[in-house]
Amino acid sequence: MTVPPLANQTDLPREFAFIRRHFAALAGPAALDLRDDAAVFTPPPGLQLVLATDAMVENVHFLPDDPPQTVGRKLLRCNLSDLAAMGAKPEGWLLTFARPPHITEDWVAQFCAGLKADQDLYGLSLMGGDTTSTSGPLVLSLTIMGSVAPGQAVQRRGAQVGDGLWVTGTIGDGALGLKMLQGQLEDGSGHLAQRYRLPEPRLGLDLYGLATCAMDVSDGLVQDTGHLARENGLAAVIDAAKVPLSPAARQAGPDWLRTCLTGGDDYELLMAVPPAQEDRLASKGYLESPYGRVPVTRIGHFHAGTPGVQVRDENGQALHIETGGWSHL
Amino acid sequence: MTVPPLANQTDLPREFAFIRRHFAALAGPAALDLRDDAAVFTPPPGLQLVLATDAMVENVHFLPDDPPQTVGRKLLRCNLSDLAAMGAKPEGWLLTFARPPHITEDWVAQFCAGLKADQDLYGLSLMGGDTTSTSGPLVLSLTIMGSVAPGQAVQRRGAQVGDGLWVTGTIGDGALGLKMLQGQLEDGSGHLAQRYRLPEPRLGLDLYGLATCAMDVSDGLVQDTGHLARENGLAAVIDAAKVPLSPAARQAGPDWLRTCLTGGDDYELLMAVPPAQEDRLASKGYLESPYGRVPVTRIGHFHAGTPGVQVRDENGQALHIETGGWSHL
């Protein structure tokens, strides 16, 4: 009996060929070569797992002409930043990819090359995913998993009256980078655009025992400090003059200070540090990480009062900040 | 010093209010009240974790006038089906929600009510998520986590020459249900539409030690059997007359058989079962699950040959099946 081959018998369906072509190189041991219904992951014995998920939408979180390499890396790094805020170590990630017709093969190849570079840099691998078509903008959704010693995940709650408010790195570069890319600001150094497109997740800092609570600054320093204050039932004060700015942000001038304080895309860590730990931190001025020294700066403190945030100028006068940052809805 | 309140100081930003209003009731212990950067999950000691992710796009996977309750439940159930195929127990899930302006508050409330009903039914809870806006169709992406005893996840590879090909439940109802909803088919019983909208994930079956490999049928019986055959380097035969059909599918008549064999959305399990296990299975005709008895049927077998699938009629003659099923790209 001669059996005619089915149309799909010899060739892989398009979706499978697409996955093999672009994503197979990213697959780690849990992924089962991306050929199975699901990934199988052996959790590190005795640890807790930390999980976060973030979506990015074309025209909302990135622009159609952004380099595809940085789109993938930014998505991964935003999720890594959530792990960093908890003091967790990256383990793996999953991706869904809702692809409109205008996203070319070359775009996807570059997107994946960026992800490959970053997963090697940060020590994790792809565990699984799903691809589908859409008539709308490109929608990317990434779920990340990390691990942490039991009870040592640093959460948003835990700050006490009198704790200092500390931040890593510099604030405002990402927001100014977007303005620069939109043609509203000059930056010959390229630093601001780089920081907008490729935030640095502050992984590997020894937060547990140092910070009573932490979060990453993604929606703007003032808004995110407000979250931290509300979560802890405390009032927070930010001394605007102490907020660390990069040379490129200083170069932009004082007119852009409010953008720095309220814009999103910093992906620095915001921490409450008790007085007993502050002297040590202040005298060093940095924290060690596997990716180098990360500067830390005291920008304010928590006190008893109506939960919320107040921003003060160098004379201790309240600055009225109109916009509270970025809302995704 | 009187400090003017910030615009966002007293009220929650819209995104946070949206999450509290709709998703807080779904949050389990790992979710930290959905107030933190990430979830913290303590994996069950000594078990492996199973992870899968699936996206659904409006107009691709569901229709704008589908009941929002079933949209959420179907998304969760498709992911649960991936766990079921591996013999894993559900633990938790994460969701990203890219919301276009036409998705109303009432739609979201019903969507979440459906998810609440199903997460209670299947014994898992929400661990985290992300909401964003989009100008395009609604895009939902769900990541699911389950657990399994070490080495007992049933994968797609493992079938041997001579293994029988078995399937749970009935095949084709989902595909016929879609045809019914599109007005191409009558079904007074409502069974077909129900199966399209609310597949039953075959959780809790004791697959390990019974099946040498398994997968869920989501893209059509013939195409998915082809995957299983290729993954195992074997030829698979499906005896079309043995494929179990529901009374409603039989009622539709023989013209619809090819739709049943090649349509998607079954979410039944396809298994290779070695001869030593087949007698026991055949004499019982079902497997026990916490959700009731699940019928199982032998529909074919694996043999040595060119990897792929052949479908035969009741006389052993090859049926030429033109369409291989559903590709998502």
XYZ file of C-alpha atoms in Angstrom:
658
model
C 0.000 0.000 0.000
C 1.460 3.332 -1.028
C 0.620 6.145 1.295
C 0.651 9.669 -0.038
C 2.573 11.934 2.288
C 0.588 14.534 4.141
C 1.250 18.141 3.343
C 2.790 18.636 6.753
C 4.491 15.310 7.093
C 7.960 16.044 5.822
C 8.254 19.720 6.575
C 7.853 21.228 9.973
C 4.818 23.472 10.370
C 5.825 27.108 10.008
C 5.465 27.871 13.683
C 7.854 25.073 14.667
C 10.388 26.012 12.027
C 10.230 29.607 13.289
C 10.920 28.486 16.855
C 13.821 26.253 15.809
C 15.327 28.925 13.604
C 15.292 31.726 16.122
C 14.804 30.459 19.640
C 16.546 27.070 19.803
C 19.922 28.743 20.393
C 18.522 30.364 23.532
C 17.109 27.187 25.068
C 18.615 25.958 28.319
C 18.459 22.513 29.918
C 14.937 22.995 31.317
C 13.565 23.797 27.863
C 13.709 20.207 26.544
C 14.881 21.671 23.205
C 11.603 23.668 23.029
C 10.002 20.521 21.625
C 7.718 19.601 24.488
C 4.483 20.809 26.043
C 6.338 22.407 28.907
C 9.731 22.917 30.512
C 10.968 20.756 33.378
C 13.055 22.646 35.898
C 14.793 21.222 38.956
C 14.702 23.999 41.554
C 17.918 24.613 43.463
C 17.486 22.630 46.700
C 16.491 24.617 49.741
C 15.865 27.895 47.914
C 12.736 29.891 47.273
C 11.778 30.971 43.777
C 11.069 34.519 42.707
C 8.779 35.077 39.709
C 7.836 38.162 37.741
C 6.293 38.924 34.379
C 6.303 42.025 32.200
C 4.840 42.785 28.810
C 6.092 45.310 26.267
C 3.940 46.677 23.454
C 5.204 48.329 20.268
C 4.504 52.074 20.305
C 3.882 51.964 24.048
C 7.160 50.636 25.476
C 9.357 50.742 22.408
C 9.334 52.335 18.985
C 9.101 50.512 15.656
C 12.529 51.860 14.665
C 14.267 50.931 17.921
C 17.113 48.490 17.258
C 15.590 44.991 17.636
C 18.647 43.856 19.612
C 17.913 46.390 22.335
C 14.147 45.699 22.372
C 14.768 42.108 23.467
C 17.500 43.040 25.881
C 15.412 45.783 27.467
C 12.509 43.412 28.026
C 14.777 40.860 29.669
C 16.545 43.523 31.717
C 13.283 45.018 33.015
C 12.352 41.590 34.306
C 15.851 41.022 35.689
C 15.450 44.321 37.521
C 12.444 42.870 39.352
C 14.609 39.965 40.489
C 17.387 42.391 41.453
C 14.998 44.377 43.655
C 14.335 41.235 45.669
C 17.971 40.165 45.830
C 17.265 37.068 43.706
C 19.593 35.231 41.317
C 18.325 34.674 37.736
C 17.441 31.105 36.753
C 15.385 31.161 33.561
C 12.732 32.892 31.459
C 9.775 32.208 29.185
C 8.550 34.369 26.311
C 5.365 34.870 24.338
C 5.687 36.618 21.015
C 2.540 38.001 19.302
C 3.884 38.820 15.865
C 2.332 41.226 13.381
C 3.085 40.856 9.655
C 5.535 43.792 9.568
C 8.004 42.077 11.918
C 10.528 40.525 9.539
C 12.708 37.456 9.896
C 15.719 39.727 10.156
C 14.081 41.704 12.960
C 13.447 38.501 14.919
C 16.995 37.265 14.323
C 18.442 40.483 15.732
C 15.964 40.464 18.608
C 17.104 36.955 19.544
C 20.791 37.831 19.160
C 20.304 40.554 21.752
C 18.570 38.149 24.104
C 21.357 35.608 23.656
C 24.004 38.181 24.592
C 22.108 39.188 27.703
C 21.166 35.744 28.926
C 24.848 34.807 28.702
C 25.811 37.980 30.544
C 23.307 37.461 33.350
C 23.535 33.685 33.622
C 20.098 32.373 32.734
C 18.476 30.597 29.802
C 15.204 30.293 27.926
C 12.816 27.695 29.354
C 9.855 27.940 27.014
C 7.588 30.140 24.980
C 4.757 30.572 22.554
C 4.489 32.381 19.252
C 1.311 33.564 17.638
C 0.163 36.025 15.022
C -1.607 39.309 15.658
C -3.100 42.043 13.524
C -2.039 44.666 16.044
C 1.298 45.919 17.335
C 4.014 43.502 18.413
C 3.331 42.332 21.971
C 6.101 40.663 23.930
C 5.532 39.065 27.312
C 8.354 37.698 29.404
C 8.166 35.686 32.602
C 11.310 35.403 34.671
C 12.293 33.060 37.470
C 15.022 33.535 40.030
C 16.058 31.969 43.302
C 16.797 33.287 46.755
C 17.702 31.857 50.159
C 14.554 31.178 52.214
C 13.179 34.302 53.830
C 15.835 36.531 52.261
C 13.782 38.051 49.430
C 13.755 41.781 50.131
C 10.200 43.003 49.759
C 8.499 46.382 49.489
C 7.378 46.303 53.077
C 9.737 46.513 56.050
C 10.824 50.171 56.301
C 10.888 51.762 59.754
C 10.642 55.371 60.905
C 14.111 56.882 60.614
C 15.354 54.620 57.830
C 17.302 56.416 55.140
C 16.082 56.397 51.519
C 18.872 55.223 49.223
C 19.140 54.742 45.506
C 21.659 52.977 43.273
C 23.341 54.553 40.235
C 21.909 57.711 38.713
C 18.323 58.829 38.213
C 16.674 60.316 35.149
C 18.951 59.090 32.371
C 16.303 56.800 30.914
C 13.637 59.518 30.834
C 16.068 62.016 29.315
C 17.199 59.367 26.828
C 13.628 59.059 25.570
C 13.389 62.866 25.233
C 16.642 62.810 23.312
C 15.357 60.115 20.949
C 12.195 62.179 20.489
C 14.342 65.133 19.439
C 13.573 67.288 22.493
C 17.087 67.199 23.942
C 20.687 67.014 22.714
C 23.197 64.532 24.098
C 26.457 64.228 22.241
C 27.711 61.516 24.591
C 25.040 58.953 23.642
C 24.834 58.056 27.341
C 21.176 58.967 27.795
C 19.862 56.994 24.807
C 21.990 54.046 25.859
C 20.494 54.103 29.343
C 16.966 54.318 27.927
C 17.493 51.384 25.629
C 19.659 49.233 27.873
C 18.987 49.667 31.554
C 21.377 47.886 33.906
C 19.581 45.520 36.266
C 21.269 45.825 39.662
C 21.692 42.105 40.188
C 23.955 40.488 42.736
C 23.853 43.163 45.420
C 23.844 41.876 48.980
C 20.541 43.516 49.954
C 19.426 41.122 52.661
C 20.476 42.426 56.076
C 21.237 45.829 54.571
C 17.898 47.130 53.283
C 14.652 46.744 55.199
C 12.742 47.030 51.928
C 13.489 47.670 48.285
C 11.931 48.057 44.859
C 13.165 48.977 41.426
C 12.515 52.443 40.027
C 10.641 51.851 36.814
C 7.767 54.348 36.879
C 9.623 57.414 38.093
C 11.493 58.135 41.327
C 8.755 60.224 42.930
C 5.925 57.847 42.067
C 7.872 54.765 43.122
C 8.980 56.370 46.386
C 5.297 57.071 46.927
C 4.548 53.374 46.495
C 7.221 52.447 49.000
C 5.934 55.023 51.474
C 2.328 53.876 51.150
C 3.258 50.205 51.417
C 5.018 50.961 54.680
C 2.474 53.424 56.063
C 5.192 56.076 56.306
C 5.958 59.525 54.930
C 9.002 59.739 52.685
C 11.087 62.818 51.983
C 13.272 63.181 48.892
C 15.932 65.889 48.962
C 15.991 66.810 45.283
C 19.527 68.200 45.434
C 20.847 64.843 46.651
C 19.359 62.800 43.812
C 22.375 61.487 41.878
C 22.500 62.638 38.266
C 24.890 61.493 35.567
C 27.201 64.042 33.902
C 24.959 63.869 30.816
C 21.869 64.607 32.910
C 23.619 67.539 34.639
C 24.648 68.807 31.239
C 20.972 68.917 30.237
C 20.478 71.626 32.880
C 18.100 72.348 35.772
C 15.061 72.658 33.513
C 15.145 68.889 33.147
C 15.304 68.084 36.860
C 11.584 67.397 37.108
C 11.811 65.004 34.189
C 14.579 63.155 36.006
C 12.546 62.937 39.207
C 9.300 61.815 37.609
C 10.258 60.043 34.364
C 10.357 56.272 34.144
C 12.870 53.735 32.914
C 15.573 54.132 35.545
C 15.710 50.504 36.725
C 17.790 51.553 39.677
C 17.035 50.183 43.137
C 15.305 52.214 45.809
C 15.981 51.005 49.353
C 15.166 51.805 52.941
C 18.324 51.440 55.033
C 18.226 51.562 58.848
C 20.538 54.025 60.627
C 22.681 51.189 61.989
C 23.680 50.295 58.418
C 23.912 53.782 56.982
C 27.353 54.808 58.235
C 29.003 51.824 56.638
C 27.158 52.451 53.382
C 27.910 56.176 53.388
C 31.619 55.680 53.974
C 31.922 53.205 51.108
C 29.533 54.909 48.731
C 29.016 51.768 46.694
C 27.927 48.136 46.809
C 29.841 45.279 45.217
C 28.209 43.220 42.501
C 29.490 40.638 40.020
C 29.045 43.363 37.393
C 31.230 45.915 39.184
C 30.790 48.485 41.897
C 27.371 50.114 42.048
C 27.309 53.629 43.554
C 24.666 54.210 46.223
C 23.381 57.572 47.433
C 21.215 58.668 50.335
C 18.480 60.854 48.871
C 16.068 61.169 51.776
C 14.425 59.354 54.644
C 11.228 57.932 56.080
C 9.348 59.467 58.974
C 6.023 59.068 60.728
C 3.268 60.936 58.955
C 0.628 60.738 56.287
C 1.784 58.024 53.892
C 3.140 59.589 50.731
C 6.156 61.400 49.419
C 7.332 64.973 49.619
C 10.135 66.419 47.503
C 12.222 69.246 48.991
C 14.639 71.710 47.436
C 18.056 72.569 48.907
C 16.404 75.029 51.314
C 14.044 72.434 52.674
C 11.098 73.959 50.836
C 8.544 71.662 49.292
C 8.736 71.320 45.531
C 5.353 70.845 43.972
C 5.690 68.005 41.510
C 2.730 67.939 39.199
C 3.163 64.642 37.490
C 3.521 61.517 39.499
C 5.129 59.362 36.819
C 4.037 56.749 34.419
C 0.827 54.746 34.571
C 0.515 51.816 32.216
C -3.236 52.133 31.844
C 5.900 73.756 56.580
C 2.779 72.890 54.648
C 3.374 70.475 51.846
C 0.925 70.381 48.974
C -0.085 66.810 48.255
C 1.085 65.327 44.991
C -1.516 64.438 42.435
C -0.756 60.774 42.945
C -0.187 60.831 46.645
C -3.601 60.025 47.984
C -5.065 58.042 45.133
C -3.537 54.944 43.692
C -2.317 55.263 40.113
C -4.874 53.874 37.706
C -2.871 50.764 36.939
C -2.613 49.794 40.600
C -6.279 50.458 41.253
C -7.124 48.284 38.257
C -5.024 45.426 39.616
C -6.528 45.684 43.094
C -10.060 45.901 41.746
C -9.882 42.903 39.462
C -6.950 40.661 40.260
C -6.455 40.884 44.031
C -9.167 38.266 44.624
C -7.169 35.786 42.524
C -3.865 36.264 44.338
C -2.435 33.321 46.230
C 0.190 33.251 48.984
C 3.134 33.573 46.563
C 1.699 36.771 45.091
C 2.500 39.001 48.102
C -0.871 40.694 47.545
C 0.309 41.681 44.017
C 2.036 44.645 45.665
C 5.645 43.674 45.123
C 8.164 43.497 42.287
C 7.813 39.738 42.062
C 6.225 36.675 43.630
C 8.029 34.487 46.148
C 7.192 30.814 45.831
C 8.451 27.993 48.018
C 8.722 24.962 45.724
C 7.374 21.697 47.113
C 10.439 19.928 48.517
C 11.936 17.217 46.333
C 9.762 17.912 43.295
C 10.584 19.202 39.854
C 8.720 22.146 38.382
C 6.930 22.157 35.054
C 6.486 25.490 33.254
C 4.559 26.485 30.164
C 3.318 29.711 28.613
C 0.606 30.428 26.053
C -0.715 33.620 24.551
C -4.190 34.274 23.177
C -4.984 37.118 20.805
C -8.435 38.573 20.145
C -9.694 37.604 16.669
C -7.067 34.849 16.447
C -7.826 32.632 19.440
C -11.119 34.080 20.578
C -13.806 36.351 19.226
C -14.708 39.801 20.542
C -18.200 38.572 21.405
C -17.063 35.404 23.197
C -18.241 35.461 26.813
C -15.381 37.039 28.806
C -15.773 34.382 31.511
C -14.883 31.640 29.062
C -12.010 33.592 27.463
C -10.118 33.621 30.744
C -11.035 30.063 31.591
C -9.979 28.802 28.174
C -6.593 30.503 28.445
C -6.009 28.966 31.853
C -7.251 25.563 30.714
C -4.995 25.512 27.640
C -2.041 26.051 29.923
C -3.346 23.474 32.405
C -3.559 21.049 29.511
C 0.198 21.438 28.990
C 0.735 20.486 32.623
C -1.702 17.582 32.238
C 0.246 16.223 29.279
C 3.315 15.943 31.489
C 1.467 14.485 34.445
C 2.139 17.592 36.549
C 0.058 19.087 39.360
C -0.868 22.790 39.046
C 0.805 25.218 41.458
C 0.342 28.769 40.176
C 0.103 31.137 37.234
C 1.102 34.614 36.054
C -0.727 36.790 33.548
C 0.051 39.720 31.289
C -2.892 41.709 29.996
C -2.405 44.097 27.043
C -5.664 46.019 27.115
C -7.160 47.955 24.216
C -9.624 50.779 24.910
C -12.685 48.722 23.915
C -12.205 46.222 26.764
C -14.553 47.520 29.440
C -14.383 47.260 33.207
C -17.318 44.875 33.087
C -15.512 42.660 30.560
C -12.483 42.454 32.848
C -14.634 41.707 35.884
C -16.298 38.785 34.098
C -12.959 37.597 32.732
C -11.570 37.499 36.274
C -14.677 35.797 37.667
C -14.121 32.975 35.193
C -10.496 32.671 36.194
C -11.448 32.606 39.870
C -13.879 29.745 39.290
C -11.283 27.726 37.421
C -8.350 28.337 39.704
C -10.520 27.131 42.580
C -11.582 24.094 40.561
C -8.049 23.132 39.580
C -6.296 24.085 42.802
C -3.885 26.848 41.887
C -3.652 30.605 42.370
C -2.381 33.757 40.727
C 1.258 34.571 41.495
C 1.785 37.789 39.562
C 1.119 39.747 36.427
C 1.436 42.908 34.434
C -1.126 45.137 32.751
C -0.463 47.531 29.936
C -2.339 49.379 27.229
C -2.302 48.557 23.532
C -3.796 50.083 20.424
C -4.293 46.628 18.914
C -6.389 43.605 19.824
C -6.469 42.273 23.380
C -3.422 40.076 23.980
C -3.383 37.744 26.967
C -0.310 35.788 27.988
C -0.379 33.228 30.756
C 2.538 31.390 32.330
C 1.747 28.337 34.393
C 3.768 26.374 36.905
C 3.182 22.841 38.091
C 5.095 20.217 40.024
C 5.963 16.591 39.406
C 7.984 13.878 41.127
C 11.602 13.869 39.901
C 12.003 12.133 36.561
C 8.275 11.443 36.269
C 7.329 14.202 33.823
C 6.011 12.382 30.751
C 7.616 13.931 27.703
C 7.029 13.800 23.959
C 9.882 11.384 23.428
C 9.912 7.806 24.640
C 7.607 5.863 22.275
C 8.803 2.453 21.061
C 7.964 0.418 17.985
C 4.756 -1.453 18.739
C 3.365 1.006 21.250
C -0.310 1.696 20.858
C -1.562 5.226 20.159
C -4.222 6.217 22.677
C -6.315 9.284 23.197
C -8.456 10.556 26.060
C -12.065 11.721 25.687
C -13.460 12.573 22.271
C -11.846 14.277 19.299
C -13.178 17.061 17.084
C -15.726 18.679 19.370
C -13.701 21.870 19.704
C -13.224 22.267 15.953
C -16.903 21.547 15.302
C -17.844 23.946 18.076
C -16.021 26.727 16.274
C -17.825 25.837 13.017
C -21.102 25.917 14.920
C -20.330 29.363 16.360
C -19.431 30.523 12.855
C -22.836 29.375 11.661
C -21.594 26.509 9.482
C -23.078 23.731 11.586
C -26.127 23.120 13.800
C -25.871 21.656 17.282
C -28.985 21.768 19.381
C -27.223 20.162 22.345
C -24.797 23.029 22.879
C -22.107 20.401 23.537
C -19.794 21.427 20.720
C -19.695 25.153 21.533
C -19.162 24.293 25.179
C -16.186 22.106 24.314
C -14.722 24.836 22.082
C -15.027 27.450 24.761
C -14.210 25.343 27.804
C -11.838 22.489 27.084
C -11.258 20.061 29.945
C -7.614 19.759 30.890
C -6.946 16.093 31.654
C -5.210 16.731 34.941
C -4.518 14.142 37.573
C -4.158 11.068 35.364
C -1.512 8.610 36.462
C 0.520 8.792 33.227
C 3.938 7.893 34.583
C 4.562 4.174 34.175
C 1.608 3.910 31.799
C 2.533 6.069 28.797
C 6.002 6.149 27.274
C 5.278 9.605 25.908
C 2.382 12.027 25.763
C 1.285 15.421 24.513
C -1.942 17.355 24.426
C -3.914 17.638 21.205
C -4.213 21.346 20.570
C -3.399 21.800 16.877
C -5.399 18.881 15.452
C -5.140 15.125 15.974
C -3.325 14.389 12.712
C -0.803 17.198 13.020
C -0.096 16.486 16.668
C 0.285 12.752 16.042
C 2.764 13.782 13.347
C 4.735 15.721 15.936
C 4.789 12.765 18.270
C 5.886 10.452 15.440
C 8.678 12.774 14.323
C 9.903 13.365 17.845
C 10.226 9.625 18.284
C 11.587 8.851 14.810
C 8.661 6.489 14.218
C 5.760 6.091 11.829
C 2.316 6.447 13.375
C -0.922 5.021 12.048
C -4.332 6.408 12.964
C -7.363 4.213 12.281
C -9.920 6.885 11.521
C -12.859 4.652 12.416
C -11.503 4.178 15.928
C -11.172 7.861 16.720
C -13.694 8.500 19.501
C -16.383 11.006 18.605
C -19.019 12.505 20.865
C -22.705 11.934 20.090
C -22.900 15.559 18.903
C -19.958 15.035 16.541
C -21.499 11.809 15.194
C -24.732 13.697 14.691
C -22.877 16.178 12.472
C -22.288 13.343 10.014
C -19.380 11.833 8.065
C -18.754 15.012 6.066
C -17.290 16.523 9.181
C -14.871 13.670 9.979
C -11.904 15.421 8.408
C -12.617 18.527 10.463
C -12.595 16.366 13.578
C -9.286 14.765 12.633
C -7.497 17.963 11.679
C -9.179 20.759 13.619
C -7.606 22.148 16.757
C -8.824 22.866 20.270
C -9.329 19.317 21.534
C -7.053 19.514 24.577
C -7.263 15.761 24.967
C -4.124 13.751 25.691
C -2.361 11.678 23.067
C -0.246 8.870 24.484
C 2.008 6.043 23.404
C 1.232 2.993 25.539
C 3.427 -0.117 25.431
C 1.748 -3.483 24.764
C 2.393 -4.632 28.332
C 0.094 -1.880 29.584
C -2.505 -1.968 26.852
C -4.583 -4.934 28.017
C -5.204 -3.380 31.384
C -6.119 -0.088 29.779
C -8.352 -1.702 27.159
C -10.284 -3.753 29.695
C -10.977 -0.713 31.873
C -11.513 1.766 29.065
C -10.890 4.739 31.323
C -8.416 6.371 33.655
C -9.281 7.759 37.068
C -8.789 11.439 37.783
C -9.864 13.737 40.615
C -12.340 15.191 38.093
C -13.981 11.870 37.277
C -13.326 8.941 34.969
C -11.686 9.865 31.676
C -12.407 7.486 28.778
C -9.369 6.324 26.819
C -9.385 4.801 23.340
C -6.770 3.059 21.229
C -6.785 4.798 17.859
C -3.639 3.409 16.252
C -0.037 2.457 16.828
C 3.612 3.245 16.180
C 5.816 1.212 13.866
C 9.263 1.480 12.308
C 9.240 3.578 9.147
C 9.574 7.061 7.786
C 8.669 9.382 10.638
C 5.215 10.814 10.102
C 1.579 9.890 10.348
C -0.759 7.965 8.117
C -4.522 7.916 8.520
C -6.395 4.768 7.401
C -10.058 4.101 6.768
C -11.926 1.026 8.042
C -10.573 -1.026 5.108
C -6.979 -0.166 5.892
C -6.768 2.201 2.927
C -4.849 5.423 3.340
C -6.987 8.517 3.682
C -5.396 11.518 2.100
C -5.721 14.335 4.589
C -5.052 17.637 2.919
C -4.797 19.940 5.835
C -2.372 19.215 8.603
C -3.964 21.364 11.247
C -3.391 24.717 12.730
C -0.218 26.763 12.541
C 0.008 29.826 14.742
C 2.157 31.786 12.324
